[in-house]
XYZ file of C-alpha atoms in Angstrom:
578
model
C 0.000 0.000 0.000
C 1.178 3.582 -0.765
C 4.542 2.409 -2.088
C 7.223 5.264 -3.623
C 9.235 4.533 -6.281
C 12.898 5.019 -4.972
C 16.532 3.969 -5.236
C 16.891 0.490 -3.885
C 17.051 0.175 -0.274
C 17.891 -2.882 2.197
C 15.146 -4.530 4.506
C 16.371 -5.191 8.140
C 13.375 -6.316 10.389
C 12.957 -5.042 13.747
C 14.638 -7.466 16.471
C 13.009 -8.585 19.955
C 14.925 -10.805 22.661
C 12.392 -13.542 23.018
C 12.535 -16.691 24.551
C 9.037 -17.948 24.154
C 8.867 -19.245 20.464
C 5.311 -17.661 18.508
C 3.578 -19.493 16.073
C 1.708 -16.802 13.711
C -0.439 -18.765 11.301
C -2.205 -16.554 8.442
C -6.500 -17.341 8.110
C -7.721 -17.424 4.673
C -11.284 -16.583 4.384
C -14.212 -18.607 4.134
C -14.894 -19.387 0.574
C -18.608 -17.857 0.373
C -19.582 -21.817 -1.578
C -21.036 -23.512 1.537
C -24.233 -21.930 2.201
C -26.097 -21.528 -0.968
C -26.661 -17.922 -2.873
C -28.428 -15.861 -1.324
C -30.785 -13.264 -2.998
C -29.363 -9.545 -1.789
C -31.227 -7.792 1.296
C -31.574 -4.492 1.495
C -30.951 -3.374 5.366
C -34.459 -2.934 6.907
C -35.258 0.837 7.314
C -36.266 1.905 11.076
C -39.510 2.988 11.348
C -39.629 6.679 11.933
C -42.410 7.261 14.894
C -42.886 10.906 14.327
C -44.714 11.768 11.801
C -43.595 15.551 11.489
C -41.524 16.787 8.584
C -37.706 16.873 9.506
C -37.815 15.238 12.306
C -36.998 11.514 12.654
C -37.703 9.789 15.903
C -36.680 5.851 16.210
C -36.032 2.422 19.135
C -32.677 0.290 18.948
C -32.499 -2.267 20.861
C -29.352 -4.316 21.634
C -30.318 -7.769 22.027
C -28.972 -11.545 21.530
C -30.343 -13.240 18.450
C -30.338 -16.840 16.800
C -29.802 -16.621 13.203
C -28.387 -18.708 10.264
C -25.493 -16.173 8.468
C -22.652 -18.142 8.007
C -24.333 -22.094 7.650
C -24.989 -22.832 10.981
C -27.479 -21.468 13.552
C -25.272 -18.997 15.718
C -25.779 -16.204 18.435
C -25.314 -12.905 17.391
C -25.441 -9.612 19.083
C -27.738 -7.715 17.038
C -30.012 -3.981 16.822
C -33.904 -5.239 16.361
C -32.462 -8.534 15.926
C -30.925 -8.238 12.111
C -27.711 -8.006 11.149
C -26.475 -5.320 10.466
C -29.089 -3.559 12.337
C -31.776 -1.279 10.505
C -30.765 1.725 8.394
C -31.575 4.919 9.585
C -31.896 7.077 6.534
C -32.816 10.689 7.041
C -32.521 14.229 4.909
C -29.720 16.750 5.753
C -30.939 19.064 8.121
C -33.161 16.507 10.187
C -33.734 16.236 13.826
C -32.667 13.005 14.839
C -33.975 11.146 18.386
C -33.284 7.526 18.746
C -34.033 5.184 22.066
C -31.498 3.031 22.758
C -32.283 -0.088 25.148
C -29.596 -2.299 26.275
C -31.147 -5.756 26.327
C -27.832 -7.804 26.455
C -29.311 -10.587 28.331
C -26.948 -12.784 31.228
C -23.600 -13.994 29.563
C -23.353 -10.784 27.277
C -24.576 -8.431 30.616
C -21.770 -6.018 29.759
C -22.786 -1.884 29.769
C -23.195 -0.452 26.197
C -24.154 2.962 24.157
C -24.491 3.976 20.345
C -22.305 5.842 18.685
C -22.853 7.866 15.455
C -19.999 7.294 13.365
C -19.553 10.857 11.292
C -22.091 12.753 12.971
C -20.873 16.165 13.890
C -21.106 18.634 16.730
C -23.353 17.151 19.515
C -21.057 15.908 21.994
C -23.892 14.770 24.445
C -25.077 12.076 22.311
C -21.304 11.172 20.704
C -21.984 7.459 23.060
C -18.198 7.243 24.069
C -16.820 6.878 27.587
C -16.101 10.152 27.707
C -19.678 11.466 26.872
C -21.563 8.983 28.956
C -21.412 6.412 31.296
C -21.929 2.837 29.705
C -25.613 1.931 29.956
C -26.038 -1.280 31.744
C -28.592 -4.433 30.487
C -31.786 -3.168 31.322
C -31.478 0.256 31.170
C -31.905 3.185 28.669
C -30.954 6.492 26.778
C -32.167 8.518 24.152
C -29.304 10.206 21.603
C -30.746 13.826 19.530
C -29.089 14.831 17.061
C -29.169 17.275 13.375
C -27.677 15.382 10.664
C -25.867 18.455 9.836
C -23.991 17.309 6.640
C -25.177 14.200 3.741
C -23.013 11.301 3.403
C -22.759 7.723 4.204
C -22.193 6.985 8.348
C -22.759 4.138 10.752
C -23.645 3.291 14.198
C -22.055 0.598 16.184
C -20.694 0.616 20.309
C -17.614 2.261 21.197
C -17.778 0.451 24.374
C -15.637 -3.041 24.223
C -16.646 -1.997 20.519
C -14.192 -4.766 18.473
C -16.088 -7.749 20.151
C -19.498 -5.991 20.122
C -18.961 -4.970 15.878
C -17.474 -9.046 15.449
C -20.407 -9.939 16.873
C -22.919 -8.157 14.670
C -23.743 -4.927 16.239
C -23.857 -2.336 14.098
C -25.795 -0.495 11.239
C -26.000 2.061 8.214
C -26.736 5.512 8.880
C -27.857 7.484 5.595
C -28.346 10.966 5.722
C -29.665 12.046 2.005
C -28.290 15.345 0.226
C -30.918 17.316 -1.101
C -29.023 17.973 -4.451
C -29.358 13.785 -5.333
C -33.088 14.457 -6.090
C -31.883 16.523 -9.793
C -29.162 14.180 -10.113
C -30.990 11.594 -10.535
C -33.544 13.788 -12.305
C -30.993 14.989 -15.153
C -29.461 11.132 -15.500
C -26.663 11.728 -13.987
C -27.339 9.276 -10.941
C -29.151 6.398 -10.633
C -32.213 5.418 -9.473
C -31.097 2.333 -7.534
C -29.840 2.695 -4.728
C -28.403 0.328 -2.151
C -26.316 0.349 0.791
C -23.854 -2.697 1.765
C -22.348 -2.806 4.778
C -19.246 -5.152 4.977
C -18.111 -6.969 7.422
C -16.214 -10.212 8.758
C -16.681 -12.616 11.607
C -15.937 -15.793 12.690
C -18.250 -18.338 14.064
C -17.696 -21.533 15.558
C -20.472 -24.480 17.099
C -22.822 -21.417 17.093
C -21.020 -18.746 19.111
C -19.192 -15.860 17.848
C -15.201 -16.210 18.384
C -13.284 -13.905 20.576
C -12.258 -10.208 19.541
C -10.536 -9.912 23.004
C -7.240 -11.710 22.328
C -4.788 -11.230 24.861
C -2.204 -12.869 22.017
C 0.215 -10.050 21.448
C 0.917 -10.946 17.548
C -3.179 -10.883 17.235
C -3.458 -7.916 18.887
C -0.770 -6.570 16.377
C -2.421 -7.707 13.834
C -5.641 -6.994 14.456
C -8.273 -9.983 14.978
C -9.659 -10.574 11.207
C -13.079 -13.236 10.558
C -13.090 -15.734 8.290
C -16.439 -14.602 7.006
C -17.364 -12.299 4.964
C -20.685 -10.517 4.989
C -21.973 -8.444 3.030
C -24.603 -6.969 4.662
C -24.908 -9.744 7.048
C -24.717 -12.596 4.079
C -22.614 -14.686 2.829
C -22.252 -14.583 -1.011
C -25.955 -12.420 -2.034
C -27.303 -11.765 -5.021
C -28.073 -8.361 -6.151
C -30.356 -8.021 -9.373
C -29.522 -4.600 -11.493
C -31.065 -4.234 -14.892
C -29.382 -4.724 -17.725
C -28.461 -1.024 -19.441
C -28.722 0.972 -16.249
C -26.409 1.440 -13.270
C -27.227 1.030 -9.356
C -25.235 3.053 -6.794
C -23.722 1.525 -3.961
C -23.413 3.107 -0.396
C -20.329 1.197 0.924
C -19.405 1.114 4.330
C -16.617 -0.696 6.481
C -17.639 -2.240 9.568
C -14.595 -4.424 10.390
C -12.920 -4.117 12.988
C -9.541 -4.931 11.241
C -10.452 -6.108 7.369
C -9.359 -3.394 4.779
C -11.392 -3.928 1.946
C -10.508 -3.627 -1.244
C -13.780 -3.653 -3.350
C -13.547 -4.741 -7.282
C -15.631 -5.586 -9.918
C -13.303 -7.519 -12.356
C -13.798 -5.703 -16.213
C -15.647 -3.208 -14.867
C -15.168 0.555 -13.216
C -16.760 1.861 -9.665
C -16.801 5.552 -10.113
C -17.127 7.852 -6.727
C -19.549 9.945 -6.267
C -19.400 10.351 -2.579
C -18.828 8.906 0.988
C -17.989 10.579 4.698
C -19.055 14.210 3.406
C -21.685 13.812 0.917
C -21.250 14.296 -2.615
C -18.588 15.561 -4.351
C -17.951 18.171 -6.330
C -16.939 15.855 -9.407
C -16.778 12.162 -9.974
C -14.055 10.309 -9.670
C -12.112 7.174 -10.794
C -9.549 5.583 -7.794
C -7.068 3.979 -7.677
C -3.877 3.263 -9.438
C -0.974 5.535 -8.284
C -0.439 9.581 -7.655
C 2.098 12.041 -8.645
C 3.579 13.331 -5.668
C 7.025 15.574 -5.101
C 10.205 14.237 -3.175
C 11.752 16.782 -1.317
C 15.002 16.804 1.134
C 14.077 15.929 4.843
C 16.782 18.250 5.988
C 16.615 20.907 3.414
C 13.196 21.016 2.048
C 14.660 21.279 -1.202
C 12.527 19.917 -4.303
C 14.279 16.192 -5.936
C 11.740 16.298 -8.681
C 8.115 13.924 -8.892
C 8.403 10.591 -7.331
C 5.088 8.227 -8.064
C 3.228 6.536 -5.397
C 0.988 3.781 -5.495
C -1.799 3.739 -3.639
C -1.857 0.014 -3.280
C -5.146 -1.148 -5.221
C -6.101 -0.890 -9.502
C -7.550 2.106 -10.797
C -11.215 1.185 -10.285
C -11.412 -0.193 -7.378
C -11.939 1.191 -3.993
C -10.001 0.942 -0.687
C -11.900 1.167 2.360
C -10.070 0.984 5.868
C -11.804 -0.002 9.007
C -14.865 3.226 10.037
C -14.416 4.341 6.029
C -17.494 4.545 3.630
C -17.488 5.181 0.153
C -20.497 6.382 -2.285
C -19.835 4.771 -5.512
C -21.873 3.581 -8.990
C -21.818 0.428 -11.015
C -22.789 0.885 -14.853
C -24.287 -1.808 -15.782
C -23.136 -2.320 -19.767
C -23.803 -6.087 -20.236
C -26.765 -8.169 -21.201
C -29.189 -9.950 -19.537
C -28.354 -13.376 -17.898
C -24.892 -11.687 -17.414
C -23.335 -12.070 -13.988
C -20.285 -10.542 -12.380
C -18.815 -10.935 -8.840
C -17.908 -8.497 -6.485
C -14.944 -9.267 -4.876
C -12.531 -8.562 -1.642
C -9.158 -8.850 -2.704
C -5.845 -8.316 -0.042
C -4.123 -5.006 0.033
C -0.637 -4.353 1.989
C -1.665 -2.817 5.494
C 1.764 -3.924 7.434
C 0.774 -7.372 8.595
C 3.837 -8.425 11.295
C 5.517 -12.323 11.487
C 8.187 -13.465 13.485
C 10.701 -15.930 12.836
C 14.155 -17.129 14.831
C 17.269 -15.727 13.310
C 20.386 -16.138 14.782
C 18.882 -17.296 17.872
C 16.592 -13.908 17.863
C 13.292 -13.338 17.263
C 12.835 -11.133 14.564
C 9.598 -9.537 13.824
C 9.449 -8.086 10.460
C 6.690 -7.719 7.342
C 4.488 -11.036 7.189
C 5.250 -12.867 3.846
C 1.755 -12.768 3.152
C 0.891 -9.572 3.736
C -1.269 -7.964 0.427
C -0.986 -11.377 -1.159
C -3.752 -13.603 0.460
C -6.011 -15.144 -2.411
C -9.263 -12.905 -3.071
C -13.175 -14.216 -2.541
C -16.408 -13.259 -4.106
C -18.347 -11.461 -1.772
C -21.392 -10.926 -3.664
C -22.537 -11.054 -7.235
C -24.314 -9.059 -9.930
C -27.051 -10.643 -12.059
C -28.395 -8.689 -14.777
C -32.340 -8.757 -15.204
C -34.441 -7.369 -18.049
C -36.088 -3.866 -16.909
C -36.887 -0.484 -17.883
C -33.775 0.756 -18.635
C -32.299 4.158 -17.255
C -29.030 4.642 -19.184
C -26.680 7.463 -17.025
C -24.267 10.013 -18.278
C -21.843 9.683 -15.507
C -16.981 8.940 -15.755
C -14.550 10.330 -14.521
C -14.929 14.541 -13.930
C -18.448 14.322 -14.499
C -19.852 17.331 -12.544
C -22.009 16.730 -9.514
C -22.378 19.293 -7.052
C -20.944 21.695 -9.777
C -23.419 20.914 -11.516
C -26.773 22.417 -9.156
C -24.611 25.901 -8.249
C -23.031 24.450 -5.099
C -19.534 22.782 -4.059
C -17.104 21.699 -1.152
C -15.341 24.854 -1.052
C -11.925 24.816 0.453
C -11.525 25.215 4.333
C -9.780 28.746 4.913
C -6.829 28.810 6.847
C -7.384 32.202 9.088
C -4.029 34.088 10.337
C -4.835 32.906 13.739
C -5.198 28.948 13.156
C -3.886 26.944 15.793
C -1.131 23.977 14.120
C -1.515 20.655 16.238
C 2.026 18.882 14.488
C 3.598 15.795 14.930
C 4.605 16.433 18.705
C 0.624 16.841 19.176
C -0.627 13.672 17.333
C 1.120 10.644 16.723
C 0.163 7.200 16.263
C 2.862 4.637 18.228
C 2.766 0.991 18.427
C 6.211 -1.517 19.888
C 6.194 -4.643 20.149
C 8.674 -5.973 23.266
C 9.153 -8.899 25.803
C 8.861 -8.971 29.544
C 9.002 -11.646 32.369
C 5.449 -13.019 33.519
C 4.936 -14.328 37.127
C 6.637 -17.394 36.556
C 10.177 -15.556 35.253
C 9.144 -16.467 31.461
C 9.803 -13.990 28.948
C 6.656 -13.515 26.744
C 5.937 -10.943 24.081
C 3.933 -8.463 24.816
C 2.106 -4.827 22.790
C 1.952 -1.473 22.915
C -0.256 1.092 21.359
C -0.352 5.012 21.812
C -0.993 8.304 20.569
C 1.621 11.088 21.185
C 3.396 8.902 23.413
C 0.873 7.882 25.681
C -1.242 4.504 25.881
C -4.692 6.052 27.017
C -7.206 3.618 28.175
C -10.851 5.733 28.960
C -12.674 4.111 31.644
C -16.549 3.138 30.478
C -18.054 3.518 33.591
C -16.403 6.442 34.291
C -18.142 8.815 31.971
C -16.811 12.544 31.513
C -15.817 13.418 34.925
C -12.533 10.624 34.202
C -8.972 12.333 33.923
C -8.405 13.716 30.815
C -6.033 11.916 28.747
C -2.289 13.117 29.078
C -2.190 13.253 25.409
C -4.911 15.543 24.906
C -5.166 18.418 22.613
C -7.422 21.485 23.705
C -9.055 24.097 21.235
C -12.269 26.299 21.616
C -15.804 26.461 19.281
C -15.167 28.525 16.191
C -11.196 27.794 16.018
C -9.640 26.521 12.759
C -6.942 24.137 13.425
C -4.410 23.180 11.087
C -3.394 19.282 11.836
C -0.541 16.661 11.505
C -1.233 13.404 12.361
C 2.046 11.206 12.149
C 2.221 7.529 11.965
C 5.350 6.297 13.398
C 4.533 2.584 13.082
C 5.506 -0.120 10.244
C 1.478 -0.452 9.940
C -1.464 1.132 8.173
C -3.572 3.091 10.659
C -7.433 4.921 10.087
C -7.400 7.375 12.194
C -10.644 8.909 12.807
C -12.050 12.332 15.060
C -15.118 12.190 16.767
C -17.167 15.343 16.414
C -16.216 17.062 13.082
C -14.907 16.391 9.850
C -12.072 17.629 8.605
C -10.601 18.104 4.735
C -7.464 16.423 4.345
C -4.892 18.556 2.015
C -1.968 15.921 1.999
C -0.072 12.913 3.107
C 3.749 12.951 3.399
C 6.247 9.749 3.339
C 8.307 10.012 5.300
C 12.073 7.638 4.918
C 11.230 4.371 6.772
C 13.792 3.749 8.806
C 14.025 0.135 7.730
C 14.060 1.153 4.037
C 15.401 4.369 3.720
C 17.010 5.559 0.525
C 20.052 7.106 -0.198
C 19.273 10.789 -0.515
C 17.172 10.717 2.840
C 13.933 12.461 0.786
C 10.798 12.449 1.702
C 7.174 12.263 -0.986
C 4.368 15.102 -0.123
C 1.631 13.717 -2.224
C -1.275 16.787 -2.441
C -4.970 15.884 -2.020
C -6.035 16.763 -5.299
C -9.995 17.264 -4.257
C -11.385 19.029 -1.408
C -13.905 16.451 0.346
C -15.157 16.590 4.403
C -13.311 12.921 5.993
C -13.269 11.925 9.538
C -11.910 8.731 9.033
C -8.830 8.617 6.808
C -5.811 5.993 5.966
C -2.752 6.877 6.914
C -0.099 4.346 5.215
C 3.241 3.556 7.474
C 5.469 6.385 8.766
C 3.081 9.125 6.808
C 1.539 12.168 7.999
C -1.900 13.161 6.939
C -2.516 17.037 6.738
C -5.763 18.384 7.462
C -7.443 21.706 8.276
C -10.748 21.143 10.474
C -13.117 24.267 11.368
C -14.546 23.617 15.487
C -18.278 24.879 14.202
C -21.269 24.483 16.542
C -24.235 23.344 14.277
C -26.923 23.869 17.017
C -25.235 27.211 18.112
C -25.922 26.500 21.676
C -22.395 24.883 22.596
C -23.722 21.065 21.985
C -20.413 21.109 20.236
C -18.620 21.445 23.199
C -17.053 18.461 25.260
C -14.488 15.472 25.048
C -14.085 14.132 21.439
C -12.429 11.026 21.174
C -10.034 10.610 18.610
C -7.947 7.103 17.566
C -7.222 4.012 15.375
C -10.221 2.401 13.849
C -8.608 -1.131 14.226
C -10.785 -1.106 17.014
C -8.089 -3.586 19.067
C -5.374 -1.030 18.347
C -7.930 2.134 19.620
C -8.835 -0.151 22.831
C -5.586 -1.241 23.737
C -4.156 2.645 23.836
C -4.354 4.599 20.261
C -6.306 6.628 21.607
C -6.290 10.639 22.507
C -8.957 12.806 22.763
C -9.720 16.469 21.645
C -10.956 18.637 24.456
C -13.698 21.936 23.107
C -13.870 24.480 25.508
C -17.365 27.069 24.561
């Protein structure tokens, strides 16, 4: 992923003093063959209760349900008892109020909370240890909310949150821009229009494995299922007629997988994702011209190209992203075509013995694990509903609006690397019997930060916390020191990213110690955003208040979204003073 083309450079892995001997083994996933095709489902849409215009009012309910996903008859944690639980999908500007009831019955009678993945600006219903104290089994709480800006979100816990998401709950959040409705009435969008939510599990004699390894290479890695769902099947069916083109709302639930989305022979175009539509569609994928420039010096070596580690096409979604994209359909009927997951490099780690060391270093398989169908296409006879949509088509350009840059005023605060980096180390250290076992460590600036759910916002603030006030502009560096991929994502407000920088790796460095500064070339609004190994990622976010009454005010988490990395200390938070 996000590899520079660059002089030749040697490979030494890092080195750890171990005694114990670790046996990594790699999972391939679960062919999608056994249980038979499914025909695709649509997440159910939650009833709104309120009849009023602009206002959407709602019941979730976390609960333990039996249901056949994966071939066998397995307990789930689900919302309303589907998985994923039901879509929410409201228009921008709505008032949002949704019940939450935490029926986790005995053997799963752990607190929990919603959180709104992308929402902005109403700290009081963010559903973080910070913002509340967990609600236990029985109990209840009611989040309010405006959906502010469109785009594609989620919902899931953020409480033990990586065995809660592997075990099914979470959900699509949709909040519709106004502009789609002459989009799709000039032929420039679609008319169908379906969300998938992706995700992996793993389930074994009808329980739902562990996401709360206490193996240190796991935790490294990051716990991935052998199944893959698409939203909450194995291997549907999704019937698009034959001349037209569907959309697809695609969002990343995993709490590890990347997922890198393809539809051999054919093109996804993007349209959208975390901030609505954009301003032009766009074709991904493939590589980017970028600049090398001295580390020391700052002075210019000339372009350097960068891949970005999947095929022009394609999409790349790490764990908390979502992506907006279309499928033309220019085949016949009876034609079908898969959609599949195929492996991209994130930094997977190994270790082997090497000179009577353990050495931990890239894993051999790491981007190279054979691909699955996930779904499939099947072309059906229909009215057709040709588009007129590639690459640069206008979108919001073309109703009078756009994502207009944000401004950088003379009195912007600059959070750098020393405010926000993203650490991990893997080391050894004696256990109660005088072994020495290997053992992980994950931080942000420094600090492993572990927010206690019970706890609620009067817990210390986190030593690594960064402080800024409602209406400030704050220019941002987020660093990642580490050998792996990390998505960072900010609670609260989203942010426009305006470049990524490559910096030397220290185990590959080249010979004129440069560095790659690779512009965005698009302004979009992100709040959850790759950032490839020992990269920054640039970003200018604007602290607004959308319900100009301070709701925007509080403790906003911020962290990994490998939700075992975030849990087990890559984690900050940002602290918004009135």
């Amino acid at each position: 992923m996000f590899s520079k083309s660059s002089p030749s450079a040697s490979s030494s892995p890092a080195r750890a003093s171990l005694v114990m001997l670790v046996f990594v083994y790699a999972c391939q996933c679960r062919p999608a063959t056994t249980p038979e095709v499914r025909s695709f489902i649509e997440p159910a849409l939650l009833a709104d209760e309120d009849i009023t215009e602009g206002r959407f009012v709602g019941t979730l309910q976390a609960s333990a349900t039996t249901l056949d996903r994966t071939g066998t008859p397995t307990e789930f944690l689900t919302f309303n008892g589907g998985i994923p639980g039901p879509q929410i999908r409201v228009r921008q500007g709505d008032e949002v109020s949704i019940r939450f009831l935490n029926g986790l019955p005995d053997g799963h009678d752990w607190s929990s909370g919603v959180h709104w993945h992308g929402i902005e600006g109403y700290n009081a219903s963010d559903g973080t240890p910070l913002t509340e104290v967990g609600i236990l089994p029985g109990a209840e709480t009611t989040y309010t909310f405006r959906a502010t800006r469109p785009g594609v979100f989620w919902y899931h816990p953020h409480i033990r949150g990586a065995q809660a998401i592997f075990s099914g709950l979470y959900g699509p959040l949709i909040v519709v821009d106004p502009a789609e409705d002459e989009l799709i009435a000039r032929g420039v969008l679609p008319t169908d229009d379906r969300v998938l939510v992706l995700s992996d599990t793993w389930t074994s004699q009808g329980i739902v494995t562990s996401a709360e390894s206490t193996n240190a290479m796991e935790i490294m890695n990051g716990t991935e299922g052998r199944e893959l769902l698409v939203n909450g099947h194995l291997l549907p069916t999704l019937e698009v007629v034959a001349g037209s083109a569907v959309r697809l709302r695609l969002i990343n639930s995993s709490i590890t997988r990347f997922w890198r989305v393809s539809v051999p022979g054919h093109t996804l175009i993007r349209v959208g994702g975390e901030g609505g539509l954009l301003n032009h569609a766009r074709v991904e994928g493939g590589s980017v011209t970028g600049e090398r420039f001295d580390v020391e010096t700052g002075a210019s070596l000339g372009p350097a190209e960068v891949s970005l580690g999947y095929e022009r096409g394609e999409v790349l979604l790490a764990p908390g992203e979502r992506a907006d994209v279309v499928l033309i359909t220019d085949g016949v009927v009876g034609d079908e075509w898969p959609l599949r997951w195929e492996d991209s490099p994130r930094g997977r780690h190994e270790m082997w013995m090497e000179e009577g060391e353990m050495v931990m270093g890239d894993a051999a398989d790491d981007g190279t694990r054979p691909g699955v169908e996930v779904a499939r296409f099947r072309l059906v006879a229909g009215e057709e509903a040709p588009i007129t949509l590639a690459d640069g088509t206008p979108l919001l350009a073309a109703v009078g609006r756009s994502i207009d840059p944000v401004a950088t005023p003379a009195n912007a605060q600059w959070f750098d690397e020393a405010g926000t980096t993203l650490d991990e180390e893997m080391t050894h250290e004696e256990d109660e019997n005088g072994e020495q076992v290997m053992t992980t460590w994950f931080g942000m600036n420094g600090v492993s930060w572990h927010p206690d759910h019970m706890a609620g916002p009067e817990q210390p603030m986190a030593p690594s916390a960064k402080s800024a006030r409602i209406g400030d502009t704050i220019e941002w560096e987020v660093r990642n020191n580490s050998m792996m991929a990390h998505p960072y994502h900010l609670h609260g407000f989203s942010y426009q990213p305006y470049a990524l920088v490559f910096w030397p790796d220290p185990d590959h460095a080249t010979a004129d110690n440069s560095a790659v500064r690779v512009p965005w070339s698009h302004d979009e609004f992100e709040d959850t955003t790759l950032i490839p190994p020992f990269a920054s990622l640039y970003f200018r976010v604007h602290l607004s208040d959308p319900a100009g009454d301070g709701s925007a005010a509080g403790r906003w988490v911020q962290h990994c979204h490998i939700l075992q990395h975030g849990e087990n200390g890559m984690m900050s938070e940002l602290v918004v003073s009135p």
